Amino acid sequence: MGEWMTVTDPDLSSESKNICQYTSETKMSPSSLYSQQVLCSSIPLSKNVHSFFSAFCTEENIEQSISYLDQELTTFGFPSLYEESKGKDTKRELNIVAVLNCMNELLVLQRKNLLAQENVETQNLKLGSDMDHLQNCYAKLKEQLETSRREMIGLQERDRQLQCKNRNLHQLLKNEKDEVQKLQNIIASRATQYNHDMKRKEREYNKLKERLHQLVMNKKDKKIAMEVLNYVGRADGKRGSWRTGKTEASFFLRNEDEMYKILLNDYEYRQKQILMENAELKKVLQQMKKEMISLLSPQKQKPRERADDSTGTVLSDAEEDAGELSRESLWDLSCETVREQLTNSIRKQWRILKSHVEKLDNQVSKVHLEGFNDEDVISRQDHEQETEKLELEIQQCKEMIKTQQQLLQQQLATACDDDTTSLLRDCYLLEEKERLKEEWSLFKEQKKNFEKERRSFTDAAIRLGLERKAFEEERASWLKQQFLNMTTFDHQNSENMKLFSAFSGSSDRDSLTVHSRPRQKKPHGVSNGSPVCTSKLTKSLPASPSTSDFCQTRSCASEHSSINVLNITPEEPKPNPVGREGTNQKWSMASRPGSQEGCYSGCSSTYRNSHVEKDDLP
Amino acid sequence: MNFSEVFKLSSLLCKFSPDGKYLASCVQYRLVIRDVNTLQILQLYTCLDQIQHIEWSADSLFILCAMYKRGLVQVWSLEQPEWHCRIDEGSAGLVASCWSPDGRHILNTTEFHLRITVWSLCTKSVSYIKYPKACQQGIAFTRDGRYMALAERRDCKDHVSIFVCSDWQLLRHFDTETQDLAGIEWAPNGCVLAVWDTCLEYKVLLYSLDGRLLSAYCAYEWSLGVKAVAWSPSSQFLAVGSYDGKVRILNHVTWKMITEFGHPATVNNPKTVVYKEAEKNPQLALGRLAFPAPRAAASPASNTESKYEIASAPVSLQTLKPIADRANPKIGVGALAFSPDNYFLATRSDSVPNAVWIWDIQKLRLFVVLEQLSPVRSFQWDPQQPRLAICTGGSKVYLWSPAGCLSVQVPGEGDFQVLSLCWHFSGDSMALLSKDHFCLCFLETEERVGTAFGRPGDHT
């Protein structure tokens, strides 16, 4: 605001200055009150000084004016112009110094006042323009207010009008609705009227027809006739027969019989068709089941055989199913009794197949994700073999070391005096020691690695245990359900049992996680039909899934090994750190050729199984 | 494809005998019987007046000629040319006449549907059936000729009577739950009778031979309903064409709807083949260059050759704006027919008069759409194979088979406007009927036909 104050044109400023001079007394900011007071008192004074200077002091009235001035000045608080009178009656002398001081002070004061005045004036100007602006604003706002008020009134008016219209429309709508209702009523009444009329008309028409009929027929119209040269024989060669009153009933009965025969034939035909269709569908179903069994059996059958080969009495699941199938051929006789079983078994197998396919899908997707670097990862199976083998090696080494130590001690104890021989022996021993030390360090390192490995495996085992518990629960519930589902039919029961066993055999214990954790595991048929095996597996829990996986992968195809690896890796609590990967890789490479002896030498039976199986397969 | 010479004809009366040996045609009041193979005139009968209707008896031994105006029916025998029979309905009048399936009885409907007179050719007996209903399709015989169903109207209620044809005894009589019965039709196996209501109400009722109501079907209410009904030859499906432009297929087990086929004006599915008939410009020898024929020139009378072009997926068909304030609006599916092997269903929506839809019944989807240059008059399936003949009132006949389709110009001087056609039962030939001429069209044997397809306008 200060800026546009300064730009005001001089005329206006001077004018406003004048105005200010006369109006400032009334309009003063309280802050500058003092200076203003000074100013307003000083301005007339200075004017007086200028205008009345000549008139104020003349030669004659110097004394008077001096005294006047003195008086004035003293009243304003200046020191007296006269010197301090020594005596009372002595004539006071004019003190020039004081006068000059006073003058100077007055001048200073004057200048100050002028300055103040200027300030005040500019401020005044500012305020004035402010004021103007505000007034303008005020005016504008007032105008706005006015217009908006007018607008509001207008809107209110419109609103009112609209409301009015709305009310009218509502009224109209109501009227229309009434109209519609009325019209509907009219239509309904018309419809009934029309129907009524129609009926009446039709009746009349019928009457007319009747009448016409009578008229036409009763006229004994000679015209209504048939001229035939001679009557022809019936198409079927029989003599034309026309019903007579006597035979009518029998005719009717014959006709009825015939009709029902036709209907029966039709129904029989349809039934036959449906039967055929059913048979076909059954065939398809059986085929499907067979195929499903054959598809699923290699996974569960083989381990089972391994487990049961000692007894050899227990049939494999596939064989059981095959037996079932042979019985299924009798289904054509009674579908209802077997239907449930069939659907159940199919459903089960289908579920297994589905989960299997899902897993395969997952694996495929994983392979796609991971590309080709999955070769670097080592399967759990390899790990286990490695650890086992290395442990064995360690044991052997330890034993060797022990024997060597014993030998050393013996030799030391029975030390020969032969220096040369001893020396020779010493140096030999040193060399040996060095070598042993090296070996020791290596073994230690390996041991450390094993410890790490073991820890990870125990973690996995704990997890597995938890999962198994969950599955056990699930299985219990399922079993319960199964028992509840069993019907009274013996045949069916046995069937159910078989089905159940087949199912349980396929995915018992560890591998029962098929349904609960379809992503983690496959429906690998780990051969745990026998409790011995199971316990073994539970003991070496971390080993079991991998062995089974191994079996499965071998059975599937060799290229699936990488997939299998992928499947396992998420199960490991901690994936191999990058640094260790290299060593792992080395192990696996080392173990593969030598795995057979390693396992034959001292592994559990499951291991042997897996290798035997591996031998079987291409 | 060969064509016979053109013969005279009146009132579109030309029929092959059921055994396929003879061809009957009418010229004014003369009935001409020809041999189908040689086309030689075998017999020539002269009736008392202009013939309005002819019908062969089922054994092809007799042929009846009805002269409705005079209330007369004359029957001729092929075996004994001197044999004759004349039935005079006298003052009762005559509006319809037909053979019974045994070929020994004639059913005459008198004027005002007062009664149906059953005349026997074997005995001198006459019997009457009262109260026949005047409707679209009131008499239906089973395919084996054993039974006849007749729609009746008594006491303002619809009834159906089932007669045994052998002795005209009433077997069953029941009232139907219809407002105003419009038609009845037996299933080909003769065990189910389909009954449909007037167009004001969508209602299809299915009755067993013994009069039990098997099922009632209603697709919607408050709108115009059933327009046409067709059974599949296997009796497995019942196709119901309605005024909403849809065909609904009912199955024979539950009598529920399996699917519905809409007839939209645009065909969007790229799997559907759309054959569009296009004018072939005769001036241009480069006919193969698919020169776009000017639509304006597509008058049915034009003698230019035409061919089919395959239109690519979204295809919009020409539609007819129905006049809403007139009775019998041109909307809805008015014609439908199953192919003899049950695989295809041909339909025509009256609001898209130029198109024939062919549906694949195995896959229950639209298979082919044929769009003609002029409204389709009629179509008929070859009785032996899935082959559809179409005529549009122009000088061409159109054939479709799953292998493709072709358009054939009927040769001969002047315009031969094919208004109707009928197949010989062997499927080797068909009769093409125009207003006052007819000719036979002989189709090649299977292997020749294969080469003929795709070569439009191929005729000798």
PDB file of C-alpha atoms in Angstrom, chain B residues 11-220:
ATOM      1  CA  SER B  11     -52.355 -73.727 -59.149  1.00  0.00           C
ATOM      2  CA  LEU B  12     -48.948 -75.140 -58.243  1.00  0.00           C
ATOM      3  CA  LEU B  13     -50.457 -78.618 -58.216  1.00  0.00           C
ATOM      4  CA  CYS B  14     -47.683 -81.052 -58.875  1.00  0.00           C
ATOM      5  CA  LYS B  15     -46.929 -84.077 -56.739  1.00  0.00           C
ATOM      6  CA  PHE B  16     -44.715 -87.123 -56.827  1.00  0.00           C
ATOM      7  CA  SER B  17     -46.457 -90.349 -55.991  1.00  0.00           C
ATOM      8  CA  PRO B  18     -45.394 -91.815 -52.625  1.00  0.00           C
ATOM      9  CA  ASP B  19     -43.694 -94.746 -54.357  1.00  0.00           C
ATOM     10  CA  GLY B  20     -41.762 -92.327 -56.513  1.00  0.00           C
ATOM     11  CA  LYS B  21     -42.849 -93.762 -59.828  1.00  0.00           C
ATOM     12  CA  TYR B  22     -45.313 -91.161 -60.983  1.00  0.00           C
ATOM     13  CA  LEU B  23     -45.724 -87.487 -61.112  1.00  0.00           C
ATOM     14  CA  ALA B  24     -49.144 -85.912 -61.051  1.00  0.00           C
ATOM     15  CA  SER B  25     -49.712 -82.408 -62.265  1.00  0.00           C
ATOM     16  CA  CYS B  26     -52.778 -80.369 -63.008  1.00  0.00           C
ATOM     17  CA  VAL B  27     -53.552 -78.122 -65.896  1.00  0.00           C
ATOM     18  CA  GLN B  28     -56.856 -76.425 -65.296  1.00  0.00           C
ATOM     19  CA  TYR B  29     -59.320 -79.330 -65.066  1.00  0.00           C
ATOM     20  CA  ARG B  30     -56.976 -81.964 -66.403  1.00  0.00           C
ATOM     21  CA  LEU B  31     -54.916 -84.269 -64.321  1.00  0.00           C
ATOM     22  CA  VAL B  32     -51.755 -85.526 -65.981  1.00  0.00           C
ATOM     23  CA  ILE B  33     -49.872 -88.514 -64.681  1.00  0.00           C
ATOM     24  CA  ARG B  34     -46.338 -88.920 -65.914  1.00  0.00           C
ATOM     25  CA  ASP B  35     -43.648 -91.437 -65.448  1.00  0.00           C
ATOM     26  CA  VAL B  36     -40.939 -89.919 -63.335  1.00  0.00           C
ATOM     27  CA  ASN B  37     -38.078 -91.338 -65.343  1.00  0.00           C
ATOM     28  CA  THR B  38     -39.305 -90.856 -68.880  1.00  0.00           C
ATOM     29  CA  LEU B  39     -41.725 -88.023 -68.184  1.00  0.00           C
ATOM     30  CA  GLN B  40     -44.101 -89.654 -70.629  1.00  0.00           C
ATOM     31  CA  ILE B  41     -47.745 -89.090 -70.003  1.00  0.00           C
ATOM     32  CA  LEU B  42     -49.217 -92.295 -68.627  1.00  0.00           C
ATOM     33  CA  GLN B  43     -52.704 -91.168 -67.906  1.00  0.00           C
ATOM     34  CA  LEU B  44     -54.763 -88.151 -68.486  1.00  0.00           C
ATOM     35  CA  TYR B  45     -57.927 -87.586 -66.516  1.00  0.00           C
ATOM     36  CA  THR B  46     -60.406 -84.879 -67.011  1.00  0.00           C
ATOM     37  CA  CYS B  47     -62.229 -83.517 -64.014  1.00  0.00           C
ATOM     38  CA  LEU B  48     -65.452 -81.649 -63.855  1.00  0.00           C
ATOM     39  CA  ASP B  49     -63.983 -78.347 -62.934  1.00  0.00           C
ATOM     40  CA  GLN B  50     -60.717 -76.634 -62.258  1.00  0.00           C
ATOM     41  CA  ILE B  51     -58.783 -78.737 -59.804  1.00  0.00           C
ATOM     42  CA  GLN B  52     -57.860 -77.012 -56.576  1.00  0.00           C
ATOM     43  CA  HIS B  53     -56.199 -79.800 -54.673  1.00  0.00           C
ATOM     44  CA  ILE B  54     -54.676 -83.158 -55.501  1.00  0.00           C
ATOM     45  CA  GLU B  55     -53.413 -85.856 -53.245  1.00  0.00           C
ATOM     46  CA  TRP B  56     -51.959 -89.297 -53.851  1.00  0.00           C
ATOM     47  CA  SER B  57     -53.156 -92.167 -51.772  1.00  0.00           C
ATOM     48  CA  ALA B  58     -50.483 -93.743 -49.621  1.00  0.00           C
ATOM     49  CA  ASP B  59     -50.209 -96.799 -51.865  1.00  0.00           C
ATOM     50  CA  SER B  60     -49.916 -94.632 -54.988  1.00  0.00           C
ATOM     51  CA  LEU B  61     -52.893 -96.401 -56.543  1.00  0.00           C
ATOM     52  CA  PHE B  62     -55.362 -93.561 -56.360  1.00  0.00           C
ATOM     53  CA  ILE B  63     -55.281 -89.863 -56.645  1.00  0.00           C
ATOM     54  CA  LEU B  64     -57.951 -87.502 -55.506  1.00  0.00           C
ATOM     55  CA  CYS B  65     -58.736 -84.189 -57.079  1.00  0.00           C
ATOM     56  CA  ALA B  66     -60.753 -81.721 -55.064  1.00  0.00           C
ATOM     57  CA  MET B  67     -62.816 -78.992 -56.576  1.00  0.00           C
ATOM     58  CA  TYR B  68     -63.784 -76.973 -53.551  1.00  0.00           C
ATOM     59  CA  LYS B  69     -65.837 -74.485 -55.436  1.00  0.00           C
ATOM     60  CA  ARG B  70     -68.247 -77.179 -56.526  1.00  0.00           C
ATOM     61  CA  GLY B  71     -67.965 -79.266 -53.411  1.00  0.00           C
ATOM     62  CA  LEU B  72     -66.702 -82.156 -55.486  1.00  0.00           C
ATOM     63  CA  VAL B  73     -63.982 -84.734 -55.086  1.00  0.00           C
ATOM     64  CA  GLN B  74     -62.996 -87.015 -57.923  1.00  0.00           C
ATOM     65  CA  VAL B  75     -60.838 -90.040 -57.404  1.00  0.00           C
ATOM     66  CA  TRP B  76     -58.885 -91.762 -60.138  1.00  0.00           C
ATOM     67  CA  SER B  77     -57.231 -95.087 -60.172  1.00  0.00           C
ATOM     68  CA  LEU B  78     -53.921 -95.648 -61.838  1.00  0.00           C
ATOM     69  CA  GLU B  79     -54.389 -99.333 -62.277  1.00  0.00           C
ATOM     70  CA  GLN B  80     -57.841 -99.112 -63.764  1.00  0.00           C
ATOM     71  CA  PRO B  81     -58.126 -95.959 -65.821  1.00  0.00           C
ATOM     72  CA  GLU B  82     -61.784 -96.618 -66.400  1.00  0.00           C
ATOM     73  CA  TRP B  83     -62.462 -96.734 -62.678  1.00  0.00           C
ATOM     74  CA  HIS B  84     -63.729 -93.534 -61.249  1.00  0.00           C
ATOM     75  CA  CYS B  85     -65.315 -92.216 -58.138  1.00  0.00           C
ATOM     76  CA  ARG B  86     -67.068 -88.978 -57.557  1.00  0.00           C
ATOM     77  CA  ILE B  87     -67.978 -87.618 -54.172  1.00  0.00           C
ATOM     78  CA  ASP B  88     -70.351 -84.742 -53.979  1.00  0.00           C
ATOM     79  CA  GLU B  89     -70.700 -82.892 -50.732  1.00  0.00           C
ATOM     80  CA  GLY B  90     -73.682 -81.036 -52.081  1.00  0.00           C
ATOM     81  CA  SER B  91     -74.917 -78.035 -50.240  1.00  0.00           C
ATOM     82  CA  ALA B  92     -72.757 -78.782 -47.251  1.00  0.00           C
ATOM     83  CA  GLY B  93     -69.809 -77.508 -49.233  1.00  0.00           C
ATOM     84  CA  LEU B  94     -66.208 -78.531 -49.082  1.00  0.00           C
ATOM     85  CA  VAL B  95     -63.149 -76.792 -47.747  1.00  0.00           C
ATOM     86  CA  ALA B  96     -60.637 -79.582 -47.365  1.00  0.00           C
ATOM     87  CA  SER B  97     -60.155 -83.102 -48.538  1.00  0.00           C
ATOM     88  CA  CYS B  98     -57.542 -85.668 -47.693  1.00  0.00           C
ATOM     89  CA  TRP B  99     -56.798 -89.349 -47.796  1.00  0.00           C
ATOM     90  CA  SER B 100     -56.758 -91.510 -44.788  1.00  0.00           C
ATOM     91  CA  PRO B 101     -53.408 -93.315 -44.438  1.00  0.00           C
ATOM     92  CA  ASP B 102     -54.845 -96.586 -45.659  1.00  0.00           C
ATOM     93  CA  GLY B 103     -55.689 -95.026 -48.995  1.00  0.00           C
ATOM     94  CA  ARG B 104     -59.230 -96.320 -48.909  1.00  0.00           C
ATOM     95  CA  HIS B 105     -60.988 -93.515 -47.110  1.00  0.00           C
ATOM     96  CA  ILE B 106     -61.375 -89.887 -47.927  1.00  0.00           C
ATOM     97  CA  LEU B 107     -61.935 -87.265 -45.287  1.00  0.00           C
ATOM     98  CA  ASN B 108     -63.863 -84.273 -46.457  1.00  0.00           C
ATOM     99  CA  THR B 109     -64.290 -81.223 -44.314  1.00  0.00           C
ATOM    100  CA  THR B 110     -67.485 -79.385 -45.057  1.00  0.00           C
ATOM    101  CA  GLU B 111     -67.910 -75.695 -45.114  1.00  0.00           C
ATOM    102  CA  PHE B 112     -67.983 -73.915 -41.770  1.00  0.00           C
ATOM    103  CA  HIS B 113     -66.293 -76.991 -40.371  1.00  0.00           C
ATOM    104  CA  LEU B 114     -69.688 -78.487 -39.733  1.00  0.00           C
ATOM    105  CA  ARG B 115     -68.342 -81.981 -39.870  1.00  0.00           C
ATOM    106  CA  ILE B 116     -65.834 -84.260 -41.439  1.00  0.00           C
ATOM    107  CA  THR B 117     -67.242 -86.861 -43.732  1.00  0.00           C
ATOM    108  CA  VAL B 118     -65.350 -90.088 -44.009  1.00  0.00           C
ATOM    109  CA  TRP B 119     -66.048 -91.774 -47.286  1.00  0.00           C
ATOM    110  CA  SER B 120     -64.950 -95.295 -47.823  1.00  0.00           C
ATOM    111  CA  LEU B 121     -63.925 -96.670 -51.176  1.00  0.00           C
ATOM    112  CA  CYS B 122     -64.292-100.235 -49.975  1.00  0.00           C
ATOM    113  CA  THR B 123     -67.792-100.158 -48.634  1.00  0.00           C
ATOM    114  CA  LYS B 124     -70.682 -97.980 -49.224  1.00  0.00           C
ATOM    115  CA  SER B 125     -70.434 -96.495 -45.791  1.00  0.00           C
ATOM    116  CA  VAL B 126     -70.129 -92.919 -44.782  1.00  0.00           C
ATOM    117  CA  SER B 127     -69.393 -91.685 -41.320  1.00  0.00           C
ATOM    118  CA  TYR B 128     -69.337 -88.274 -39.885  1.00  0.00           C
ATOM    119  CA  ILE B 129     -67.154 -86.658 -37.309  1.00  0.00           C
ATOM    120  CA  LYS B 130     -68.759 -83.660 -35.753  1.00  0.00           C
ATOM    121  CA  TYR B 131     -67.239 -80.550 -34.223  1.00  0.00           C
ATOM    122  CA  PRO B 132     -63.955 -80.371 -36.052  1.00  0.00           C
ATOM    123  CA  LYS B 133     -62.110 -77.242 -35.160  1.00  0.00           C
ATOM    124  CA  ALA B 134     -61.292 -74.681 -37.752  1.00  0.00           C
ATOM    125  CA  CYS B 135     -57.645 -74.149 -37.178  1.00  0.00           C
ATOM    126  CA  GLN B 136     -54.215 -74.085 -38.745  1.00  0.00           C
ATOM    127  CA  GLN B 137     -53.565 -77.783 -38.421  1.00  0.00           C
ATOM    128  CA  GLY B 138     -56.541 -79.673 -37.073  1.00  0.00           C
ATOM    129  CA  ILE B 139     -55.990 -83.180 -38.428  1.00  0.00           C
ATOM    130  CA  ALA B 140     -52.864 -85.193 -37.849  1.00  0.00           C
ATOM    131  CA  PHE B 141     -52.138 -88.800 -38.727  1.00  0.00           C
ATOM    132  CA  THR B 142     -49.438 -90.810 -37.109  1.00  0.00           C
ATOM    133  CA  ARG B 143     -46.653 -91.804 -39.447  1.00  0.00           C
ATOM    134  CA  ASP B 144     -47.616 -95.463 -39.340  1.00  0.00           C
ATOM    135  CA  GLY B 145     -51.126 -94.505 -40.305  1.00  0.00           C
ATOM    136  CA  ARG B 146     -52.727 -96.156 -37.358  1.00  0.00           C
ATOM    137  CA  TYR B 147     -54.179 -93.164 -35.586  1.00  0.00           C
ATOM    138  CA  MET B 148     -55.639 -89.881 -36.368  1.00  0.00           C
ATOM    139  CA  ALA B 149     -55.787 -86.980 -33.968  1.00  0.00           C
ATOM    140  CA  LEU B 150     -58.437 -84.414 -34.540  1.00  0.00           C
ATOM    141  CA  ALA B 151     -58.818 -81.041 -32.908  1.00  0.00           C
ATOM    142  CA  GLU B 152     -62.362 -80.360 -31.885  1.00  0.00           C
ATOM    143  CA  ARG B 153     -64.283 -77.516 -30.400  1.00  0.00           C
ATOM    144  CA  ARG B 154     -67.193 -78.357 -28.186  1.00  0.00           C
ATOM    145  CA  ASP B 155     -68.908 -76.137 -25.691  1.00  0.00           C
ATOM    146  CA  CYS B 156     -66.297 -73.447 -26.172  1.00  0.00           C
ATOM    147  CA  LYS B 157     -63.565 -75.808 -25.115  1.00  0.00           C
ATOM    148  CA  ASP B 158     -60.810 -77.423 -27.097  1.00  0.00           C
ATOM    149  CA  HIS B 159     -60.729 -81.173 -27.292  1.00  0.00           C
ATOM    150  CA  VAL B 160     -58.638 -83.702 -29.058  1.00  0.00           C
ATOM    151  CA  SER B 161     -60.055 -86.960 -30.316  1.00  0.00           C
ATOM    152  CA  ILE B 162     -57.866 -89.829 -31.296  1.00  0.00           C
ATOM    153  CA  PHE B 163     -59.329 -92.222 -33.793  1.00  0.00           C
ATOM    154  CA  VAL B 164     -58.181 -95.601 -34.913  1.00  0.00           C
ATOM    155  CA  CYS B 165     -57.866 -95.260 -38.639  1.00  0.00           C
ATOM    156  CA  SER B 166     -58.594 -98.863 -39.429  1.00  0.00           C
ATOM    157  CA  ASP B 167     -62.200 -98.693 -38.264  1.00  0.00           C
ATOM    158  CA  TRP B 168     -62.671 -95.040 -37.377  1.00  0.00           C
ATOM    159  CA  GLN B 169     -63.383 -95.848 -33.819  1.00  0.00           C
ATOM    160  CA  LEU B 170     -62.835 -93.220 -31.214  1.00  0.00           C
ATOM    161  CA  LEU B 171     -59.942 -94.290 -29.051  1.00  0.00           C
ATOM    162  CA  ARG B 172     -59.461 -91.356 -26.772  1.00  0.00           C
ATOM    163  CA  HIS B 173     -61.141 -88.086 -26.240  1.00  0.00           C
ATOM    164  CA  PHE B 174     -59.769 -85.424 -23.932  1.00  0.00           C
ATOM    165  CA  ASP B 175     -59.980 -81.707 -23.475  1.00  0.00           C
ATOM    166  CA  THR B 176     -56.806 -79.683 -23.785  1.00  0.00           C
ATOM    167  CA  GLU B 177     -55.773 -76.840 -21.567  1.00  0.00           C
ATOM    168  CA  THR B 178     -55.689 -74.350 -24.388  1.00  0.00           C
ATOM    169  CA  GLN B 179     -57.430 -71.073 -24.917  1.00  0.00           C
ATOM    170  CA  ASP B 180     -57.759 -71.527 -28.607  1.00  0.00           C
ATOM    171  CA  LEU B 181     -55.939 -74.499 -29.984  1.00  0.00           C
ATOM    172  CA  ALA B 182     -54.006 -73.682 -33.120  1.00  0.00           C
ATOM    173  CA  GLY B 183     -52.430 -76.935 -34.193  1.00  0.00           C
ATOM    174  CA  ILE B 184     -51.615 -80.522 -33.435  1.00  0.00           C
ATOM    175  CA  GLU B 185     -48.767 -82.667 -34.642  1.00  0.00           C
ATOM    176  CA  TRP B 186     -47.779 -86.246 -33.935  1.00  0.00           C
ATOM    177  CA  ALA B 187     -44.253 -87.153 -33.120  1.00  0.00           C
ATOM    178  CA  PRO B 188     -42.833 -89.362 -35.873  1.00  0.00           C
ATOM    179  CA  ASN B 189     -42.901 -92.358 -33.547  1.00  0.00           C
ATOM    180  CA  GLY B 190     -46.609 -91.839 -33.100  1.00  0.00           C
ATOM    181  CA  CYS B 191     -46.578 -91.857 -29.313  1.00  0.00           C
ATOM    182  CA  VAL B 192     -46.626 -88.185 -28.450  1.00  0.00           C
ATOM    183  CA  LEU B 193     -48.944 -85.520 -29.690  1.00  0.00           C
ATOM    184  CA  ALA B 194     -47.804 -81.913 -29.589  1.00  0.00           C
ATOM    185  CA  VAL B 195     -50.584 -79.389 -29.181  1.00  0.00           C
ATOM    186  CA  TRP B 196     -50.018 -75.682 -29.350  1.00  0.00           C
ATOM    187  CA  ASP B 197     -52.168 -72.748 -28.511  1.00  0.00           C
ATOM    188  CA  THR B 198     -53.042 -69.731 -30.550  1.00  0.00           C
ATOM    189  CA  CYS B 199     -50.407 -67.080 -31.075  1.00  0.00           C
ATOM    190  CA  LEU B 200     -51.857 -64.935 -28.305  1.00  0.00           C
ATOM    191  CA  GLU B 201     -50.588 -67.369 -25.732  1.00  0.00           C
ATOM    192  CA  TYR B 202     -47.330 -69.291 -25.671  1.00  0.00           C
ATOM    193  CA  LYS B 203     -48.305 -72.809 -24.783  1.00  0.00           C
ATOM    194  CA  VAL B 204     -47.097 -76.172 -26.028  1.00  0.00           C
ATOM    195  CA  LEU B 205     -48.748 -79.248 -24.566  1.00  0.00           C
ATOM    196  CA  LEU B 206     -47.540 -82.763 -25.039  1.00  0.00           C
ATOM    197  CA  TYR B 207     -49.975 -85.632 -24.793  1.00  0.00           C
ATOM    198  CA  SER B 208     -49.290 -89.290 -24.802  1.00  0.00           C
ATOM    199  CA  LEU B 209     -51.169 -91.526 -27.194  1.00  0.00           C
ATOM    200  CA  ASP B 210     -53.426 -92.554 -24.343  1.00  0.00           C
ATOM    201  CA  GLY B 211     -54.401 -88.997 -23.605  1.00  0.00           C
ATOM    202  CA  ARG B 212     -52.194 -88.303 -20.618  1.00  0.00           C
ATOM    203  CA  LEU B 213     -50.692 -84.863 -20.427  1.00  0.00           C
ATOM    204  CA  LEU B 214     -46.960 -85.492 -20.441  1.00  0.00           C
ATOM    205  CA  SER B 215     -45.810 -81.940 -20.141  1.00  0.00           C
ATOM    206  CA  ALA B 216     -46.737 -78.348 -20.723  1.00  0.00           C
ATOM    207  CA  TYR B 217     -44.222 -75.823 -21.841  1.00  0.00           C
ATOM    208  CA  CYS B 218     -44.503 -72.070 -21.705  1.00  0.00           C
ATOM    209  CA  ALA B 219     -41.496 -69.911 -22.517  1.00  0.00           C
ATOM    210  CA  TYR B 220     -43.010 -66.542 -21.725  1.00  0.00           C
TER     211      TYR B 220
END
